[in-house]
Short mmCIF file of N, CA and C in Angstrom, two decimals:
data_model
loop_
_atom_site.label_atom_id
_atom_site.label_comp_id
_atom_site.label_asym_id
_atom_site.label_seq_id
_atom_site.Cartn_x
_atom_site.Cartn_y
_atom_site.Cartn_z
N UNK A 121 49.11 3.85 5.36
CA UNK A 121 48.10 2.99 4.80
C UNK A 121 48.06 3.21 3.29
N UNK A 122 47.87 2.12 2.72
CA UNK A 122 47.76 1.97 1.07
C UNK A 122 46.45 2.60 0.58
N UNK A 123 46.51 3.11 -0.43
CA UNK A 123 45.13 3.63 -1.21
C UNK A 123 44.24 2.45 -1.47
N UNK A 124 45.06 1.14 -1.90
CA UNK A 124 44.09 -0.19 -1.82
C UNK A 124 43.17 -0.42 -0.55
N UNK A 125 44.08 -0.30 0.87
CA UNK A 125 43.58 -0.33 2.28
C UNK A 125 42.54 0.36 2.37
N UNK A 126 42.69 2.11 1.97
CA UNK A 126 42.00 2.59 2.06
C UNK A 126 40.47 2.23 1.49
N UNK A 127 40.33 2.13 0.20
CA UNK A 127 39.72 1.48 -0.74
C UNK A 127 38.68 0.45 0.19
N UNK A 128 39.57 -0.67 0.56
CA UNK A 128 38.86 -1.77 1.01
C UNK A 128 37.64 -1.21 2.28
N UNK A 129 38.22 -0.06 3.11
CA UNK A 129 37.91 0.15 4.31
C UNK A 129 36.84 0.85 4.13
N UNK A 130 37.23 2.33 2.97
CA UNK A 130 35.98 2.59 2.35
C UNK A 130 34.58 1.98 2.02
N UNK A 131 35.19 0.91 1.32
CA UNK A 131 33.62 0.11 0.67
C UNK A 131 33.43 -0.90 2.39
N UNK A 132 34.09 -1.30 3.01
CA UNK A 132 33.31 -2.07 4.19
C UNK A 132 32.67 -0.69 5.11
N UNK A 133 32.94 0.37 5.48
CA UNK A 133 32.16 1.29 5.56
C UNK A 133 30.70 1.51 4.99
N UNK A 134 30.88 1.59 4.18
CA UNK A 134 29.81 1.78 3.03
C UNK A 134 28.92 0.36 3.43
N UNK A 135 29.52 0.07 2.96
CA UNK A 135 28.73 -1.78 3.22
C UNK A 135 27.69 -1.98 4.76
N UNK A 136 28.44 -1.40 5.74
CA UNK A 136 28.26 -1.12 7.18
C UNK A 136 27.02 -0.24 7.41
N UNK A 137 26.94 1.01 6.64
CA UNK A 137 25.96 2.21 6.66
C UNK A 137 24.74 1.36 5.41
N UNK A 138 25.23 1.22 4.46
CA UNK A 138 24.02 0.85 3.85
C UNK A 138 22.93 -0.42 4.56
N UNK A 139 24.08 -1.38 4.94
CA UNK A 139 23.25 -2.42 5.55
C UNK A 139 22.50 -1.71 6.80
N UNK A 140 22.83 -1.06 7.86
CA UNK A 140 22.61 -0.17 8.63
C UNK A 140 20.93 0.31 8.42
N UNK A 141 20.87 1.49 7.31
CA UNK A 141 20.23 1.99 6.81
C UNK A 141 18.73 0.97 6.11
N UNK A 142 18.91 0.12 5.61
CA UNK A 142 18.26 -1.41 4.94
C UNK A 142 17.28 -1.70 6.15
N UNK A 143 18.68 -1.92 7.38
CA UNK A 143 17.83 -2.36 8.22
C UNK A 143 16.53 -1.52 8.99
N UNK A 144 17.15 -0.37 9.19
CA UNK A 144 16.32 0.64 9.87
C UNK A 144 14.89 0.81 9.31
N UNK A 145 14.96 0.98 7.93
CA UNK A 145 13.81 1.20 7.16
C UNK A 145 12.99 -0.45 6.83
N UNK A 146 13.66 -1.63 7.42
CA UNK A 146 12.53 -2.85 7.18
C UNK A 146 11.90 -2.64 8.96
N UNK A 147 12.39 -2.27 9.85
CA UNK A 147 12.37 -2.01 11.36
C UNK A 147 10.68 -1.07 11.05
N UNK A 148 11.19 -0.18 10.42
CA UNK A 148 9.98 1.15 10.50
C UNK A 148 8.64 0.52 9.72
N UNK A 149 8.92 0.19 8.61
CA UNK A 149 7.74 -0.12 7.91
C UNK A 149 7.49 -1.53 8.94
N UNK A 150 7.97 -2.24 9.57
CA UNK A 150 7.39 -3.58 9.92
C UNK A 150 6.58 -2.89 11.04
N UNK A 151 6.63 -1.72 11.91
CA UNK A 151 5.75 -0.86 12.96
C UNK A 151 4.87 -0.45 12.32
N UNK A 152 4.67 -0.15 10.87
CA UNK A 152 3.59 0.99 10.26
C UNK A 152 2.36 0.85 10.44
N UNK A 153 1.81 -1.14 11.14
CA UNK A 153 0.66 -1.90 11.36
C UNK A 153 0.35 -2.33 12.50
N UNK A 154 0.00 -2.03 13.53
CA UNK A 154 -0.37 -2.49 14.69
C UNK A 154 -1.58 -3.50 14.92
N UNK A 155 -1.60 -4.78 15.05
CA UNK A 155 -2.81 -5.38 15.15
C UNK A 155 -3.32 -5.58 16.58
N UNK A 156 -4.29 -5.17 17.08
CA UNK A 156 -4.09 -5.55 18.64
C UNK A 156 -5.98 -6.00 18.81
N UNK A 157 -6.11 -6.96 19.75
CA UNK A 157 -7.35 -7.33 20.59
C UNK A 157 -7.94 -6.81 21.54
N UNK A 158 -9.34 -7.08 21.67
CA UNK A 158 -9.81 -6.18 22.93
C UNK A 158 -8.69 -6.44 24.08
N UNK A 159 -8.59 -4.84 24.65
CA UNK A 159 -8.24 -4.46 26.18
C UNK A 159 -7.99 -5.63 27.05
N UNK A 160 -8.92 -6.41 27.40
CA UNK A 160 -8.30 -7.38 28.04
C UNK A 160 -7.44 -8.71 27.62
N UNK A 161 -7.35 -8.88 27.03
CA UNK A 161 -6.42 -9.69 25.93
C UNK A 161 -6.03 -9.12 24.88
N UNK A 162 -4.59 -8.37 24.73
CA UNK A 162 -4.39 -7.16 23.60
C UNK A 162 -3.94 -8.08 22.25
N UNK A 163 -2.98 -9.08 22.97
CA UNK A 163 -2.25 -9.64 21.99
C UNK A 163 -2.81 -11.22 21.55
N UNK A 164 -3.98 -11.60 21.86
CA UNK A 164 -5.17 -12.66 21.45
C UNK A 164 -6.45 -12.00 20.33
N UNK A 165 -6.38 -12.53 19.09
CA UNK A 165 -7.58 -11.92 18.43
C UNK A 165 -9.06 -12.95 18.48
N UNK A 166 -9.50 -12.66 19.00
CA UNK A 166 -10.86 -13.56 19.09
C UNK A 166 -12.25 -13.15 18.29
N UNK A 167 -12.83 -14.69 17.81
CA UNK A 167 -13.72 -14.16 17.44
C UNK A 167 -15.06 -13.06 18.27
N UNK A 168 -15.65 -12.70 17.84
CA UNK A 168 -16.59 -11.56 18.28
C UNK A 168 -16.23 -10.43 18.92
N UNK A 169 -14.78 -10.61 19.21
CA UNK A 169 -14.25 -9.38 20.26
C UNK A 169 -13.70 -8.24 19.26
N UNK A 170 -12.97 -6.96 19.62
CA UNK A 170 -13.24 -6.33 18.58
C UNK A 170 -11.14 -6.36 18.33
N UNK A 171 -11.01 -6.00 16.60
CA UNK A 171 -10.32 -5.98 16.59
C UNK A 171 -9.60 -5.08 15.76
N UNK A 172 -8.50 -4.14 16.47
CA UNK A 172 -8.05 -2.90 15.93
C UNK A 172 -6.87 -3.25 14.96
N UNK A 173 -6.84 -2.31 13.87
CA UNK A 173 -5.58 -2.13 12.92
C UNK A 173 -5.36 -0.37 13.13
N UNK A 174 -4.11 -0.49 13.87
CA UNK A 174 -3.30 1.27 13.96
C UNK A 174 -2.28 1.18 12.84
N UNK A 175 -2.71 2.69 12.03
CA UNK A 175 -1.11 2.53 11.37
C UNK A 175 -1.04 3.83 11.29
N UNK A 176 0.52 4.11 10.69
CA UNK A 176 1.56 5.19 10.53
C UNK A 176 0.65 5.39 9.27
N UNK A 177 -0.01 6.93 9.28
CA UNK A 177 -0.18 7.48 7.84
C UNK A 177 -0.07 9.07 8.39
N UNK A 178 -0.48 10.02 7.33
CA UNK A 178 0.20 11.17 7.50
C UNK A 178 -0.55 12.33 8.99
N UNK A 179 1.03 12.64 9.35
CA UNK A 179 0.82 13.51 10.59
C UNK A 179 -0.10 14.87 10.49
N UNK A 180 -1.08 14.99 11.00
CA UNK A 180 -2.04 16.16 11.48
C UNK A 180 -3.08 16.26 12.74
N UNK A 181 -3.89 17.21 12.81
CA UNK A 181 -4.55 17.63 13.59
C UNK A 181 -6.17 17.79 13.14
N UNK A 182 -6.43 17.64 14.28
CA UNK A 182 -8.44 18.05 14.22
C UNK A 182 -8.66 19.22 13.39
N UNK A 183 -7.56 20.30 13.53
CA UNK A 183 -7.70 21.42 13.05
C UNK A 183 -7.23 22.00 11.90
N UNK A 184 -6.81 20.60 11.47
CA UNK A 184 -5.76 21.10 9.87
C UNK A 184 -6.36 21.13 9.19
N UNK A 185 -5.28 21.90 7.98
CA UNK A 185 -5.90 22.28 6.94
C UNK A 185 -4.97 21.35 5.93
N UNK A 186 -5.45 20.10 5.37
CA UNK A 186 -6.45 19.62 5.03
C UNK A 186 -7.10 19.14 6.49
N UNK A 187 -8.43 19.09 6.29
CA UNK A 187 -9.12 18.58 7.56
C UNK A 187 -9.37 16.97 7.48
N UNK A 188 -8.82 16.40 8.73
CA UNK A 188 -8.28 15.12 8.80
C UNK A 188 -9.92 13.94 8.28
N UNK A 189 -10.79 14.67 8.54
CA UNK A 189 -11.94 14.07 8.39
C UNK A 189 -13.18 14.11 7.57
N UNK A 190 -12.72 14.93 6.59
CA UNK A 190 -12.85 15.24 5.19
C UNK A 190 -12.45 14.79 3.69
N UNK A 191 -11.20 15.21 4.03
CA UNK A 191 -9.90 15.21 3.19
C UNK A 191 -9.06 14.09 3.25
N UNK A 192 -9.14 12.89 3.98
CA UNK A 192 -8.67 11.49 3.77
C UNK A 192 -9.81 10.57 3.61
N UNK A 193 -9.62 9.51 3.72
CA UNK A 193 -10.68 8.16 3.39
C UNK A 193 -9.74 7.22 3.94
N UNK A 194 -9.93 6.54 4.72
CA UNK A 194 -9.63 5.79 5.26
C UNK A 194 -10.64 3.88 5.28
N UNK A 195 -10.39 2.63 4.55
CA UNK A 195 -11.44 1.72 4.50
C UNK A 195 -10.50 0.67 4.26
N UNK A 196 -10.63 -0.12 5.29
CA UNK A 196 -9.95 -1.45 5.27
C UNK A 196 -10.80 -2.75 4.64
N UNK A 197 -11.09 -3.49 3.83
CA UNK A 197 -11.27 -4.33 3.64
C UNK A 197 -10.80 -5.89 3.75
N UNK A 198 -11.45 -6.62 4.94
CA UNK A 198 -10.90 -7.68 5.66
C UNK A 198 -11.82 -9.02 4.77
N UNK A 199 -11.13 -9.82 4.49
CA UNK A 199 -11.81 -11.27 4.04
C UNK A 199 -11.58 -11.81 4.73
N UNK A 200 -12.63 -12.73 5.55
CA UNK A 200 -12.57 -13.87 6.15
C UNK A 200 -12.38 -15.47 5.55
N UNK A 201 -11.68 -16.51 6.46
CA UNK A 201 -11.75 -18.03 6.25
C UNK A 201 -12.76 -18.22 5.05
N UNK A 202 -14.14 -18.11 5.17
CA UNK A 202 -15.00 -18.64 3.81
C UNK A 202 -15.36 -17.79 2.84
N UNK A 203 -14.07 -16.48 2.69
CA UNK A 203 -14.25 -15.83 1.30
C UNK A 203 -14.89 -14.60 1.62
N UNK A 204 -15.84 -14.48 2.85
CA UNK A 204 -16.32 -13.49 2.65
C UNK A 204 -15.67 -12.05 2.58
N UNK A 205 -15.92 -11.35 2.45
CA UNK A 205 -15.10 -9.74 2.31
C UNK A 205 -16.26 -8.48 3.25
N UNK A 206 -15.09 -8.04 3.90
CA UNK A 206 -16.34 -7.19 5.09
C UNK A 206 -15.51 -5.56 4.65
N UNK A 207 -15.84 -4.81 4.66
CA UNK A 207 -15.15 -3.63 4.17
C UNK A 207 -15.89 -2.13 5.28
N UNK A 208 -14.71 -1.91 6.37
CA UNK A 208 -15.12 -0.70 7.38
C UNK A 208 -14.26 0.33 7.20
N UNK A 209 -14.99 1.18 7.35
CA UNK A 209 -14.42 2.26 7.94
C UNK A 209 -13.37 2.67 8.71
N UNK A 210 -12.04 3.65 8.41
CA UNK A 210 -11.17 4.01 9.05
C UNK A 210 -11.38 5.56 9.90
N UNK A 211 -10.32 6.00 10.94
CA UNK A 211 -11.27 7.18 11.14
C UNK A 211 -9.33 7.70 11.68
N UNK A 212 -9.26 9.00 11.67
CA UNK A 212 -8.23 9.56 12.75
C UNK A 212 -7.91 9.17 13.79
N UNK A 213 -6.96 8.77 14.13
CA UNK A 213 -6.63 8.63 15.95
C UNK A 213 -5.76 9.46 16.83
N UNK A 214 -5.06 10.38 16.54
CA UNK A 214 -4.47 11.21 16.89
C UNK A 214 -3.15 10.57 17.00
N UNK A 215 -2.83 10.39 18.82
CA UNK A 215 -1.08 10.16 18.69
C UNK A 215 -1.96 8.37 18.92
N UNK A 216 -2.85 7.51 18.56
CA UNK A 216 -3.31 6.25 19.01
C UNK A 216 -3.82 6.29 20.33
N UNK A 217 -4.28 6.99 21.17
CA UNK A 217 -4.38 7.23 22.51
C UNK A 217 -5.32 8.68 23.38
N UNK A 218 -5.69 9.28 22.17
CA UNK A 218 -6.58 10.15 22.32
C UNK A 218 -7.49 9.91 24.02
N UNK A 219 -8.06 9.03 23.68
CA UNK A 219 -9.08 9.42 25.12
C UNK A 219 -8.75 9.18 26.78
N UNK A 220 -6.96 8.94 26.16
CA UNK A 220 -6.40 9.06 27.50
C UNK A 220 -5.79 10.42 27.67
N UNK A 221 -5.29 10.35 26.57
CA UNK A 221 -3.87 11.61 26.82
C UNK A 221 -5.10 12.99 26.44
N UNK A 222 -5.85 13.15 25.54
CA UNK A 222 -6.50 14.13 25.13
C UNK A 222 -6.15 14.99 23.92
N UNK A 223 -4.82 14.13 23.26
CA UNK A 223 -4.11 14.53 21.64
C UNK A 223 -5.36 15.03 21.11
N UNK A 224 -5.12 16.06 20.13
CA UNK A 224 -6.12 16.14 19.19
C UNK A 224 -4.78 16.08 18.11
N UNK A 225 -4.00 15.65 18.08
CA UNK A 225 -2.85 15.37 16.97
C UNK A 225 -2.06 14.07 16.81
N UNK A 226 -1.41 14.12 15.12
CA UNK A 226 -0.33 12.74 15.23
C UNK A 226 -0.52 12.03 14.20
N UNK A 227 0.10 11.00 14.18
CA UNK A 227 -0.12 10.28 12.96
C UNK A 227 -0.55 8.76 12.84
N UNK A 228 -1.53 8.64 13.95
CA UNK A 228 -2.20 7.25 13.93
C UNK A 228 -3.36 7.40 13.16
N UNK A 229 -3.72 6.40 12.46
CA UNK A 229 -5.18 6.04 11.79
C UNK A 229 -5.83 4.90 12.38
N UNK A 230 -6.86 4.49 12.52
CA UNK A 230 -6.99 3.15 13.43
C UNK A 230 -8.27 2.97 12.17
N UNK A 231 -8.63 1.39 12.22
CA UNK A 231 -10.08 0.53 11.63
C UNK A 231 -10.43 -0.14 12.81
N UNK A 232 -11.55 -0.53 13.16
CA UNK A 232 -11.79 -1.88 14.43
C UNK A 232 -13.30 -2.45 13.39
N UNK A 233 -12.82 -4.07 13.53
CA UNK A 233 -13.92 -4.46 13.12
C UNK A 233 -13.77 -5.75 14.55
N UNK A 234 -15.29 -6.87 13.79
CA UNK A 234 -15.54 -7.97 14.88
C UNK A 234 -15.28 -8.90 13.99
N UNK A 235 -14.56 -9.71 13.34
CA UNK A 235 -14.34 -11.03 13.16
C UNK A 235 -15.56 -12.14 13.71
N UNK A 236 -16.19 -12.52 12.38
CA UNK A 236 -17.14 -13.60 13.05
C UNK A 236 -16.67 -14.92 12.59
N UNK A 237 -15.53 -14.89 12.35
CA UNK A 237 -15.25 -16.52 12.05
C UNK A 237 -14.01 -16.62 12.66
N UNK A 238 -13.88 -17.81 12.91
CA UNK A 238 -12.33 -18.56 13.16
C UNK A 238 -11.34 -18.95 12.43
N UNK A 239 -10.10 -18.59 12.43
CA UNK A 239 -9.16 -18.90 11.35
C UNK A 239 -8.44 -17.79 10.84
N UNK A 240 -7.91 -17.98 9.74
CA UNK A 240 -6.51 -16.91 8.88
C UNK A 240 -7.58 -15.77 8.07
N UNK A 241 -7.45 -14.38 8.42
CA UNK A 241 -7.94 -13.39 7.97
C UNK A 241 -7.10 -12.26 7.47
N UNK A 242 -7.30 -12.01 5.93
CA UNK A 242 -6.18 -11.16 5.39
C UNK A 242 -7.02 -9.83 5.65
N UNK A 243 -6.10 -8.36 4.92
CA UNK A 243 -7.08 -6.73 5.29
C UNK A 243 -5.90 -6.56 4.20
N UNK A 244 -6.58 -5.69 3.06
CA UNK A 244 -6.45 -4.62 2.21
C UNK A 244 -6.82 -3.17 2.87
N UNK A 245 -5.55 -2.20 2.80
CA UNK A 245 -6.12 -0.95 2.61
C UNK A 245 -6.48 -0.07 1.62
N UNK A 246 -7.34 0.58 1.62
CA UNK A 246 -7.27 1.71 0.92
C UNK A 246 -7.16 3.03 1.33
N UNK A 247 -6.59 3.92 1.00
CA UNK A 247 -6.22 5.01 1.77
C UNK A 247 -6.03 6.07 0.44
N UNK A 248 -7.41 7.10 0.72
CA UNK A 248 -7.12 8.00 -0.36
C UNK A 248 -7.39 9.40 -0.08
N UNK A 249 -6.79 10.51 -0.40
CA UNK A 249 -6.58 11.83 -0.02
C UNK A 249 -7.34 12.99 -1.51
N UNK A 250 -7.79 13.90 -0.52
CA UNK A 250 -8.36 14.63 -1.98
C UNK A 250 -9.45 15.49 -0.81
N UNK A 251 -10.11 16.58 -1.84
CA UNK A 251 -11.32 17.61 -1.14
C UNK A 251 -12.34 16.58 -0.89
N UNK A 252 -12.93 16.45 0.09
CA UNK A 252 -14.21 16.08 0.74
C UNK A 252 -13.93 14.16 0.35
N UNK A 253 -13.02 13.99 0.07
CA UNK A 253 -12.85 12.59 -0.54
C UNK A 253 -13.79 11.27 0.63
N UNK A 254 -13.87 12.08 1.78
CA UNK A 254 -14.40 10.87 2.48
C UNK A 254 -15.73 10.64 3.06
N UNK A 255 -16.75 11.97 2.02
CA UNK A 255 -17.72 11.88 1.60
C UNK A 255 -18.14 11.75 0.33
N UNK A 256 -17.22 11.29 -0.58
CA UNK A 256 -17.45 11.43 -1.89
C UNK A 256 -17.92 10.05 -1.47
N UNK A 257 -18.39 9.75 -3.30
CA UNK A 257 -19.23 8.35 -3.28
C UNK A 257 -18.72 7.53 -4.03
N UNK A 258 -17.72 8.14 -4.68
CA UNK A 258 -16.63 7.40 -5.44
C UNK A 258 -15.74 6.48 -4.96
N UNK A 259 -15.40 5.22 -4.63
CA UNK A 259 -14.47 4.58 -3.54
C UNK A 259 -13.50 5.20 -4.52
N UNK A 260 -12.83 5.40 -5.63
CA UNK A 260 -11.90 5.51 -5.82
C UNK A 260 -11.22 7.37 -6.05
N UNK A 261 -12.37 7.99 -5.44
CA UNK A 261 -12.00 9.66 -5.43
C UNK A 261 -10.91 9.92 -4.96
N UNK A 262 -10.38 11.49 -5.52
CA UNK A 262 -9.43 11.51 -4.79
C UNK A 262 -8.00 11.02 -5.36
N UNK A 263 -7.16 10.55 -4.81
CA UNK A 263 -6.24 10.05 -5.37
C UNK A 263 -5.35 8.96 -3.57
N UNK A 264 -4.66 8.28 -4.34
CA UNK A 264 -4.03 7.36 -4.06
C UNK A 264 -2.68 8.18 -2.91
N UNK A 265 -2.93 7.61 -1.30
CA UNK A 265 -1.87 8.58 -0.32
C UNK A 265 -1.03 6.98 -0.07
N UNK A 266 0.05 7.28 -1.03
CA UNK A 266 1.01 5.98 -1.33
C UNK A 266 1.78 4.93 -0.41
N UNK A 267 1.78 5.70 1.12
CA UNK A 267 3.06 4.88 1.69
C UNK A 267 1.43 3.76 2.28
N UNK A 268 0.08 4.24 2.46
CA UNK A 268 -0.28 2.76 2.94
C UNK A 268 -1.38 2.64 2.38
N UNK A 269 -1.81 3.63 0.88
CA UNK A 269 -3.07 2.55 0.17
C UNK A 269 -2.37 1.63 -0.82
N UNK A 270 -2.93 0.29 -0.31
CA UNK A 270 -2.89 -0.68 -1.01
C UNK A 270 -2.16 -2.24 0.48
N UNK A 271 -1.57 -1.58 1.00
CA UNK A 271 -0.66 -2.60 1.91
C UNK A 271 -1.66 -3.47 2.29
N UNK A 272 -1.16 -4.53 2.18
CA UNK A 272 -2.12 -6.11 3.39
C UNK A 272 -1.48 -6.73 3.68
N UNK A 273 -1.71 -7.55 4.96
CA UNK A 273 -1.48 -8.63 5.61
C UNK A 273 -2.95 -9.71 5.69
N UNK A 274 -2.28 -10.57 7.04
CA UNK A 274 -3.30 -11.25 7.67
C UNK A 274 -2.68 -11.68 9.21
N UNK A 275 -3.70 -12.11 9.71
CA UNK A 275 -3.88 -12.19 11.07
C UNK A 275 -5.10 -13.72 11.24
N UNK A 276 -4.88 -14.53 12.41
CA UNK A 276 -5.58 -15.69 13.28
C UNK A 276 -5.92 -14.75 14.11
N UNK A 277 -7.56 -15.61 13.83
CA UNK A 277 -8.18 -15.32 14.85
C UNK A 277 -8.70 -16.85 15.61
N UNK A 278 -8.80 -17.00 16.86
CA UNK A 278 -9.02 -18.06 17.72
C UNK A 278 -10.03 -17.62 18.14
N UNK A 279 -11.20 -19.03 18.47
CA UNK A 279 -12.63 -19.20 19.34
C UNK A 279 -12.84 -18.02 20.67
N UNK A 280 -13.65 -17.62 20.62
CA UNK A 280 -13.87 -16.78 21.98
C UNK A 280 -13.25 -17.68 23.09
N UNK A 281 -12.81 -16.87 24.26
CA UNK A 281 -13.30 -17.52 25.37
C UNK A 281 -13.96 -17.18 26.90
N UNK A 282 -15.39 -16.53 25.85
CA UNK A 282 -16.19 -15.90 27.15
C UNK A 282 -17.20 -17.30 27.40
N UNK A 283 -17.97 -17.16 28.53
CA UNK A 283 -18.57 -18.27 28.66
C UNK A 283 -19.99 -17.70 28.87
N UNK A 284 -21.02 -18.26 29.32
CA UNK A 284 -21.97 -17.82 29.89
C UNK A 284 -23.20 -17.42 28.83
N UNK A 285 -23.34 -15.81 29.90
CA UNK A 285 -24.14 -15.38 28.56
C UNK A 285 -24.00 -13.98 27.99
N UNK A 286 -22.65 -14.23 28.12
CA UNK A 286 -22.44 -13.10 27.23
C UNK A 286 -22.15 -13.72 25.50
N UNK A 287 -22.74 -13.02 24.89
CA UNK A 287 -22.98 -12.59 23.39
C UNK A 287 -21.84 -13.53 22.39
N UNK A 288 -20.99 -13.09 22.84
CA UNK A 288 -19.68 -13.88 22.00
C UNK A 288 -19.44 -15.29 22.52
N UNK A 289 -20.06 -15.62 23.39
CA UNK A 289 -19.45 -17.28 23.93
C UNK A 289 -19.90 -17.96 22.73
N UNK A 290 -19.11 -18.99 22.67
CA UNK A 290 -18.80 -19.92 21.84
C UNK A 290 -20.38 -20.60 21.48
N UNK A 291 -20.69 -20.90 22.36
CA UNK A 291 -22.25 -21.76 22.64
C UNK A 291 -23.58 -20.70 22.32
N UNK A 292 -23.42 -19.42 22.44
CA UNK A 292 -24.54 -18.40 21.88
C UNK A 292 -24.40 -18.37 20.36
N UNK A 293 -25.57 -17.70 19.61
CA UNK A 293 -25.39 -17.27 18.63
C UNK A 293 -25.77 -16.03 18.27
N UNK A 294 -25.73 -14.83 17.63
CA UNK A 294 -26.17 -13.74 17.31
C UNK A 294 -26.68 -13.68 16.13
N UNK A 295 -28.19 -12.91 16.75
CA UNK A 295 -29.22 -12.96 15.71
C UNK A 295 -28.26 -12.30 14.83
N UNK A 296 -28.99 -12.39 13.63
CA UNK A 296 -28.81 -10.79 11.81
C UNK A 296 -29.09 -10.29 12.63
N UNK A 297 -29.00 -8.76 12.59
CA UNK A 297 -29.50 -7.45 13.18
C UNK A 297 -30.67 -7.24 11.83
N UNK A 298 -31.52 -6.10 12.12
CA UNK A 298 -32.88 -6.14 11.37
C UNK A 298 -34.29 -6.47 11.56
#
């Protein structure tokens, strides 16, 4: 074989592993967000029902040191269809599955809020690391834990479809709380 041959075979190699590699890492980050719907309809987001965001952020335990519930901040901020902006709370989840399996470890973070409108809803994260950062009063304490403060998407949400009288049917309304 020619050193040219070689050459050629080399770089389509190369070409092979890098594309390879490209792909793997758009594969991983496209998992880093889990959007899912209440339990009985996982993959339907409805209004009033509740709705979870899991993601890949950094691996620990109940018992670490930094302490998972201290020492991160976790706060998604979701805007709805007419602008509004609702901003909750994130919390630890262990491996995502805690109150089955009984993990007290892992690297899920979860938010759940209720969507009260119908239509295209984007979510900003913020995600920030530091001493006591997630009692500080500073939203911006702490400092910036890079692979997911800042990431957003969006997500549809569609009309309930409970009927009756439960709370979320389409035809009820829910008081303000207060």
């Amino acid at each position: 074989m020619s050193t040219r041959q070689e050459n050629i075979i080399t770089k389509l190699l190369m070409t092979v592993a890098l594309t390879a590699i490209l792909w793997a890492g758009s594969i991983t980050s496209l998992r880093a967000v889990e959007i899912r719907g209440a339990e009985d309809n996982s993959d339907v987001l409805m209004r009033w029902h509740r709705v979870s965001l899991t993601f890949d952020g950094p691996a620990t335990s109940e018992t670490a040191d930094p302490n998972p519930y201290f020492n991160y901040r976790l706060e998604v901020t979701f805007k709805g269809p007419s602008g509004q902006d609702m901003t909750v709370p994130g919390f630890f989840a262990a491996d995502g599955n805690a109150g089955r399996t009984g993990a007290d470890s892992g690297n899920k973070w979860r938010a759940c809020f209720s969507p009260d409108e119908v239509g295209s809803w984007t979510w900003k994260l913020s995600f920030r690391q530091g001493k006591d950062v997630a009692i500080a009063k500073d939203p911006k304490a702490g400092k910036s834990w890079k692979p997911l403060d800042g990431q957003s998407g969006t997500f549809h949400v569609i009309e309930s479809d409970k009927t009756g009288r439960d709370v979320r049917s389409p035809g009820r309304s829910c008081p303000p709380f207060g």
